[in-house]
Amino acid sequence: MPASPQIAHIGIAVPSIAAALPFYHDVLGLEPGPPEEADGSRIVSLGLGGSAVELLEPLTPESPIGRFLARRGPGIHHVCYRVPDLDQALAACRAAGYDLIDQTPRFGAGGHRIAFVHPRTTAGILLELTE
Ligand code: ZN
């Protein structure tokens, strides 16, 4: 039986990781992973069992996270689902008319293959798929 999809991580846009981290570290007791950079953002991942919270801080105002913060303020930027087969999931999305931002998988933080689905066809949530 194929593995069922899971929540891989929730990406949260913040103006400052340093300012956001105490809640996750001091209150929840989560240990941050090493900072990474992708898509013009600094990313710190905090593992929560089989999933994670990713704090996303813009490196420049023109980056996707910088623009998101300017438009909407801090908050949930995207939800990432882990699927058993990313290529198959993208093909299914395409066949069903979902609006793919990435037509083919690319490499995101941590070297994982990822692809984004546009929020206009997913109830307003930017979806990231990984495997
Ligand atoms: Zn993500």
PDB file of C-alpha atoms and ligand atoms in Angstrom:
ATOM      1  CA  MET A   1       0.000   0.000   0.000  1.00  0.00           C
ATOM      2  CA  PRO A   2       1.473   3.396  -0.891  1.00  0.00           C
ATOM      3  CA  ALA A   3       2.345   5.736   1.939  1.00  0.00           C
ATOM      4  CA  SER A   4      -0.327   8.332   2.596  1.00  0.00           C
ATOM      5  CA  PRO A   5       0.414  12.046   2.274  1.00  0.00           C
ATOM      6  CA  GLN A   6       1.550  13.894   5.393  1.00  0.00           C
ATOM      7  CA  ILE A   7       2.179  17.464   6.410  1.00  0.00           C
ATOM      8  CA  ALA A   8       5.895  17.967   5.761  1.00  0.00           C
ATOM      9  CA  HIS A   9       6.060  21.479   7.146  1.00  0.00           C
ATOM     10  CA  ILE A  10       4.222  24.756   7.593  1.00  0.00           C
ATOM     11  CA  GLY A  11       6.095  27.792   6.297  1.00  0.00           C
ATOM     12  CA  ILE A  12       5.616  30.923   8.396  1.00  0.00           C
ATOM     13  CA  ALA A  13       6.718  34.318   7.089  1.00  0.00           C
ATOM     14  CA  VAL A  14       8.362  36.433   9.770  1.00  0.00           C
ATOM     15  CA  PRO A  15      10.222  39.737   9.609  1.00  0.00           C
ATOM     16  CA  SER A  16      12.873  38.352  11.987  1.00  0.00           C
ATOM     17  CA  ILE A  17      13.712  34.738  12.827  1.00  0.00           C
ATOM     18  CA  ALA A  18      15.570  35.950  15.912  1.00  0.00           C
ATOM     19  CA  ALA A  19      12.401  37.602  17.187  1.00  0.00           C
ATOM     20  CA  ALA A  20      10.173  34.620  16.350  1.00  0.00           C
ATOM     21  CA  LEU A  21      12.440  31.876  17.653  1.00  0.00           C
ATOM     22  CA  PRO A  22      11.967  32.311  21.444  1.00  0.00           C
ATOM     23  CA  PHE A  23       8.377  31.061  21.257  1.00  0.00           C
ATOM     24  CA  TYR A  24       9.419  27.876  19.487  1.00  0.00           C
ATOM     25  CA  HIS A  25      12.637  27.328  21.456  1.00  0.00           C
ATOM     26  CA  ASP A  26      11.945  28.723  24.920  1.00  0.00           C
ATOM     27  CA  VAL A  27       8.214  28.007  25.185  1.00  0.00           C
ATOM     28  CA  LEU A  28       7.787  24.846  23.089  1.00  0.00           C
ATOM     29  CA  GLY A  29      11.305  23.515  23.635  1.00  0.00           C
ATOM     30  CA  LEU A  30      12.013  22.873  19.951  1.00  0.00           C
ATOM     31  CA  GLU A  31      15.581  22.880  18.660  1.00  0.00           C
ATOM     32  CA  PRO A  32      16.153  24.923  15.496  1.00  0.00           C
ATOM     33  CA  GLY A  33      18.048  23.298  12.651  1.00  0.00           C
ATOM     34  CA  PRO A  34      20.918  25.087  10.921  1.00  0.00           C
ATOM     35  CA  PRO A  35      19.853  28.161   8.926  1.00  0.00           C
ATOM     36  CA  GLU A  36      19.530  27.647   5.183  1.00  0.00           C
ATOM     37  CA  GLU A  37      18.900  30.018   2.320  1.00  0.00           C
ATOM     38  CA  ALA A  38      16.468  29.463  -0.555  1.00  0.00           C
ATOM     39  CA  ASP A  39      14.384  31.734  -2.812  1.00  0.00           C
ATOM     40  CA  GLY A  40      15.806  34.880  -1.231  1.00  0.00           C
ATOM     41  CA  SER A  41      14.938  33.827   2.297  1.00  0.00           C
ATOM     42  CA  ARG A  42      16.692  32.563   5.365  1.00  0.00           C
ATOM     43  CA  ILE A  43      14.976  29.420   6.615  1.00  0.00           C
ATOM     44  CA  VAL A  44      15.136  27.822  10.037  1.00  0.00           C
ATOM     45  CA  SER A  45      13.333  24.526  10.492  1.00  0.00           C
ATOM     46  CA  LEU A  46      11.981  23.264  13.808  1.00  0.00           C
ATOM     47  CA  GLY A  47      11.028  19.606  13.851  1.00  0.00           C
ATOM     48  CA  LEU A  48       7.653  18.605  15.285  1.00  0.00           C
ATOM     49  CA  GLY A  49       7.490  14.840  15.199  1.00  0.00           C
ATOM     50  CA  GLY A  50       7.122  13.863  11.556  1.00  0.00           C
ATOM     51  CA  SER A  51       6.581  17.434  10.409  1.00  0.00           C
ATOM     52  CA  ALA A  52       8.148  20.840  11.001  1.00  0.00           C
ATOM     53  CA  VAL A  53       7.621  24.554  11.237  1.00  0.00           C
ATOM     54  CA  GLU A  54       9.777  26.589   8.880  1.00  0.00           C
ATOM     55  CA  LEU A  55      10.411  30.183   9.836  1.00  0.00           C
ATOM     56  CA  LEU A  56      10.989  32.216   6.661  1.00  0.00           C
ATOM     57  CA  GLU A  57      12.784  35.558   6.899  1.00  0.00           C
ATOM     58  CA  PRO A  58      13.348  37.643   3.778  1.00  0.00           C
ATOM     59  CA  LEU A  59      16.910  38.457   2.802  1.00  0.00           C
ATOM     60  CA  THR A  60      15.644  41.332   0.646  1.00  0.00           C
ATOM     61  CA  PRO A  61      12.310  43.183   0.378  1.00  0.00           C
ATOM     62  CA  GLU A  62      12.010  42.011  -3.253  1.00  0.00           C
ATOM     63  CA  SER A  63      12.135  38.313  -2.356  1.00  0.00           C
ATOM     64  CA  PRO A  64       8.881  36.330  -2.368  1.00  0.00           C
ATOM     65  CA  ILE A  65       8.750  36.370   1.437  1.00  0.00           C
ATOM     66  CA  GLY A  66       9.615  40.079   1.517  1.00  0.00           C
ATOM     67  CA  ARG A  67       6.754  40.824  -0.840  1.00  0.00           C
ATOM     68  CA  PHE A  68       4.396  38.577   1.120  1.00  0.00           C
ATOM     69  CA  LEU A  69       5.216  40.423   4.371  1.00  0.00           C
ATOM     70  CA  ALA A  70       4.704  43.808   2.730  1.00  0.00           C
ATOM     71  CA  ARG A  71       1.337  42.735   1.324  1.00  0.00           C
ATOM     72  CA  ARG A  72      -0.111  40.622   4.113  1.00  0.00           C
ATOM     73  CA  GLY A  73       2.124  40.895   7.160  1.00  0.00           C
ATOM     74  CA  PRO A  74       3.536  37.946   9.120  1.00  0.00           C
ATOM     75  CA  GLY A  75       1.644  34.693   8.981  1.00  0.00           C
ATOM     76  CA  ILE A  76       1.308  31.316   7.334  1.00  0.00           C
ATOM     77  CA  HIS A  77       2.946  31.549   3.939  1.00  0.00           C
ATOM     78  CA  HIS A  78       2.483  27.989   2.716  1.00  0.00           C
ATOM     79  CA  VAL A  79       1.698  24.437   3.727  1.00  0.00           C
ATOM     80  CA  CYS A  80       3.884  21.636   2.423  1.00  0.00           C
ATOM     81  CA  TYR A  81       2.471  18.171   1.890  1.00  0.00           C
ATOM     82  CA  ARG A  82       4.712  15.153   1.516  1.00  0.00           C
ATOM     83  CA  VAL A  83       3.390  12.827  -1.154  1.00  0.00           C
ATOM     84  CA  PRO A  84       4.609   9.346  -2.044  1.00  0.00           C
ATOM     85  CA  ASP A  85       5.394  10.300  -5.660  1.00  0.00           C
ATOM     86  CA  LEU A  86       5.895  13.961  -6.539  1.00  0.00           C
ATOM     87  CA  ASP A  87       5.894  13.469 -10.310  1.00  0.00           C
ATOM     88  CA  GLN A  88       2.647  11.534 -10.134  1.00  0.00           C
ATOM     89  CA  ALA A  89       1.085  14.183  -7.843  1.00  0.00           C
ATOM     90  CA  LEU A  90       2.068  16.976 -10.258  1.00  0.00           C
ATOM     91  CA  ALA A  91       0.642  15.062 -13.183  1.00  0.00           C
ATOM     92  CA  ALA A  92      -2.606  14.558 -11.261  1.00  0.00           C
ATOM     93  CA  CYS A  93      -2.732  18.287 -10.393  1.00  0.00           C
ATOM     94  CA  ARG A  94      -2.153  19.226 -14.014  1.00  0.00           C
ATOM     95  CA  ALA A  95      -4.805  16.811 -15.272  1.00  0.00           C
ATOM     96  CA  ALA A  96      -7.327  18.186 -12.757  1.00  0.00           C
ATOM     97  CA  GLY A  97      -6.658  21.801 -13.723  1.00  0.00           C
ATOM     98  CA  TYR A  98      -4.763  23.004 -10.678  1.00  0.00           C
ATOM     99  CA  ASP A  99      -2.505  25.922 -11.382  1.00  0.00           C
ATOM    100  CA  LEU A 100       1.103  24.748 -10.998  1.00  0.00           C
ATOM    101  CA  ILE A 101       3.731  27.373 -10.230  1.00  0.00           C
ATOM    102  CA  ASP A 102       6.458  24.790 -10.846  1.00  0.00           C
ATOM    103  CA  GLN A 103       5.687  22.646 -13.888  1.00  0.00           C
ATOM    104  CA  THR A 104       8.467  20.287 -12.911  1.00  0.00           C
ATOM    105  CA  PRO A 105      10.031  19.638  -9.502  1.00  0.00           C
ATOM    106  CA  ARG A 106      12.951  21.781  -8.412  1.00  0.00           C
ATOM    107  CA  PHE A 107      15.256  21.607  -5.429  1.00  0.00           C
ATOM    108  CA  GLY A 108      14.247  23.482  -2.297  1.00  0.00           C
ATOM    109  CA  ALA A 109      15.756  23.835   1.165  1.00  0.00           C
ATOM    110  CA  GLY A 110      17.531  20.725   2.348  1.00  0.00           C
ATOM    111  CA  GLY A 111      17.947  19.483  -1.224  1.00  0.00           C
ATOM    112  CA  HIS A 112      14.397  18.083  -1.332  1.00  0.00           C
ATOM    113  CA  ARG A 113      12.474  17.995  -4.593  1.00  0.00           C
ATOM    114  CA  ILE A 114       9.565  20.414  -4.353  1.00  0.00           C
ATOM    115  CA  ALA A 115       6.910  22.088  -6.475  1.00  0.00           C
ATOM    116  CA  PHE A 116       4.406  24.830  -5.643  1.00  0.00           C
ATOM    117  CA  VAL A 117       0.721  24.980  -6.537  1.00  0.00           C
ATOM    118  CA  HIS A 118      -0.858  28.420  -6.897  1.00  0.00           C
ATOM    119  CA  PRO A 119      -3.287  29.445  -4.133  1.00  0.00           C
ATOM    120  CA  ARG A 120      -5.937  30.583  -6.601  1.00  0.00           C
ATOM    121  CA  THR A 121      -6.905  26.959  -7.197  1.00  0.00           C
ATOM    122  CA  THR A 122      -6.293  25.655  -3.661  1.00  0.00           C
ATOM    123  CA  ALA A 123      -8.655  27.622  -1.422  1.00  0.00           C
ATOM    124  CA  GLY A 124      -6.244  30.497  -0.991  1.00  0.00           C
ATOM    125  CA  ILE A 125      -3.393  28.401   0.422  1.00  0.00           C
ATOM    126  CA  LEU A 126      -0.048  28.320  -1.348  1.00  0.00           C
ATOM    127  CA  LEU A 127       0.722  24.601  -1.450  1.00  0.00           C
ATOM    128  CA  GLU A 128       4.147  23.078  -1.648  1.00  0.00           C
ATOM    129  CA  LEU A 129       4.451  19.419  -2.551  1.00  0.00           C
ATOM    130  CA  THR A 130       7.476  17.327  -1.704  1.00  0.00           C
ATOM    131  CA  GLU A 131       8.224  13.636  -1.346  1.00  0.00           C
TER     132      GLU A 131
HETATM  133 ZN    ZN B   1       8.284  25.071   2.317  1.00  0.00          ZN
END
